Amino acid sequence: MSGKEDRAGLRARIDQVSRWARNRLPPGVRSLVGILFLLGGLVGFLPVVGFWMIPLGLVLIWFDIAALMRGLRRRRGGDR
């Protein structure tokens, strides 16, 4: 497999898991799972866990940060 195919497969997997997490996990749990993925990615040299967990953890955390920012903007009254 070439590097391009590996990246495409990784992107597809991240998209699939992020869609599942966005639809099925409550916001607080998403952040917790994202942090766990980041921690698992830090020990990526071990089998099963890997460096692929870092971008997925960041995506899961970003879902909650984006929702929080939208809520704060609405509350403040400036819907940008």
Short mmCIF file of C-alpha atoms in Angstrom, two decimals:
data_model
loop_
_atom_site.label_atom_id
_atom_site.label_comp_id
_atom_site.label_asym_id
_atom_site.label_seq_id
_atom_site.Cartn_x
_atom_site.Cartn_y
_atom_site.Cartn_z
CA MET A 1 0.00 0.00 0.00
CA SER A 2 1.25 3.44 -0.80
CA GLY A 3 1.24 6.46 1.49
CA LYS A 4 -1.67 8.04 -0.38
CA GLU A 5 -3.82 4.95 0.08
CA ASP A 6 -2.94 4.83 3.78
CA ARG A 7 -3.94 8.48 4.26
CA ALA A 8 -7.18 8.00 2.33
CA GLY A 9 -8.05 4.98 4.46
CA LEU A 10 -7.24 6.89 7.64
CA ARG A 11 -9.40 9.83 6.57
CA ALA A 12 -12.30 7.52 5.73
CA ARG A 13 -12.02 5.80 9.11
CA ILE A 14 -11.84 9.11 10.99
CA ASP A 15 -14.92 10.36 9.09
CA GLN A 16 -16.83 7.19 9.91
CA VAL A 17 -15.99 7.24 13.62
CA SER A 18 -16.59 10.99 13.94
CA ARG A 19 -20.06 10.68 12.37
CA TRP A 20 -20.89 7.85 14.75
CA ALA A 21 -19.64 9.81 17.77
CA ARG A 22 -21.46 13.00 16.78
CA ASN A 23 -24.78 11.15 16.48
CA ARG A 24 -24.52 8.69 19.36
CA LEU A 25 -22.40 10.20 22.16
CA PRO A 26 -23.50 13.01 24.46
CA PRO A 27 -21.27 16.12 24.40
CA GLY A 28 -19.42 15.53 27.70
CA VAL A 29 -18.72 11.91 26.83
CA ARG A 30 -17.33 12.94 23.43
CA SER A 31 -14.74 15.14 25.11
CA LEU A 32 -13.80 12.40 27.56
CA VAL A 33 -13.43 9.86 24.74
CA GLY A 34 -11.40 12.42 22.76
CA ILE A 35 -9.01 12.89 25.68
CA LEU A 36 -8.66 9.13 26.05
CA PHE A 37 -7.85 8.84 22.34
CA LEU A 38 -5.20 11.56 22.68
CA LEU A 39 -3.62 9.76 25.62
CA GLY A 40 -3.73 6.48 23.71
CA GLY A 41 -2.08 8.17 20.74
CA LEU A 42 0.82 9.26 22.94
CA VAL A 43 1.76 5.61 23.37
CA GLY A 44 1.38 4.95 19.65
CA PHE A 45 4.45 2.76 19.52
CA LEU A 46 2.49 0.00 21.29
CA PRO A 47 0.43 -2.53 19.34
CA VAL A 48 -3.34 -1.88 18.98
CA VAL A 49 -3.16 1.77 20.08
CA GLY A 50 -1.45 4.02 17.62
CA PHE A 51 -0.72 7.47 16.36
CA TRP A 52 -4.00 7.34 14.40
CA MET A 53 -5.77 8.02 17.69
CA ILE A 54 -4.43 11.59 17.97
CA PRO A 55 -6.35 13.16 15.05
CA LEU A 56 -9.49 11.27 16.02
CA GLY A 57 -9.24 12.54 19.60
CA LEU A 58 -8.83 16.11 18.36
CA VAL A 59 -11.89 15.77 16.11
CA LEU A 60 -14.03 14.49 18.99
CA ILE A 61 -12.93 17.32 21.27
CA TRP A 62 -13.50 19.88 18.51
CA PHE A 63 -17.17 18.85 18.22
CA ASP A 64 -17.75 19.94 21.81
CA ILE A 65 -15.67 23.11 21.53
CA ALA A 66 -17.57 24.20 18.40
CA ALA A 67 -20.93 23.55 20.07
CA LEU A 68 -19.82 25.47 23.15
CA MET A 69 -18.71 28.44 21.05
CA ARG A 70 -22.04 28.50 19.18
CA GLY A 71 -23.92 28.45 22.47
CA LEU A 72 -21.85 31.28 23.89
CA ARG A 73 -22.37 33.40 20.77
CA ARG A 74 -26.14 32.88 20.91
CA ARG A 75 -26.22 33.69 24.59
CA ARG A 76 -24.20 36.84 24.01
CA GLY A 77 -26.55 37.81 21.21
CA GLY A 78 -23.97 38.05 18.42
CA ASP A 79 -24.75 35.23 16.02
CA ARG A 80 -21.69 35.36 13.72
#
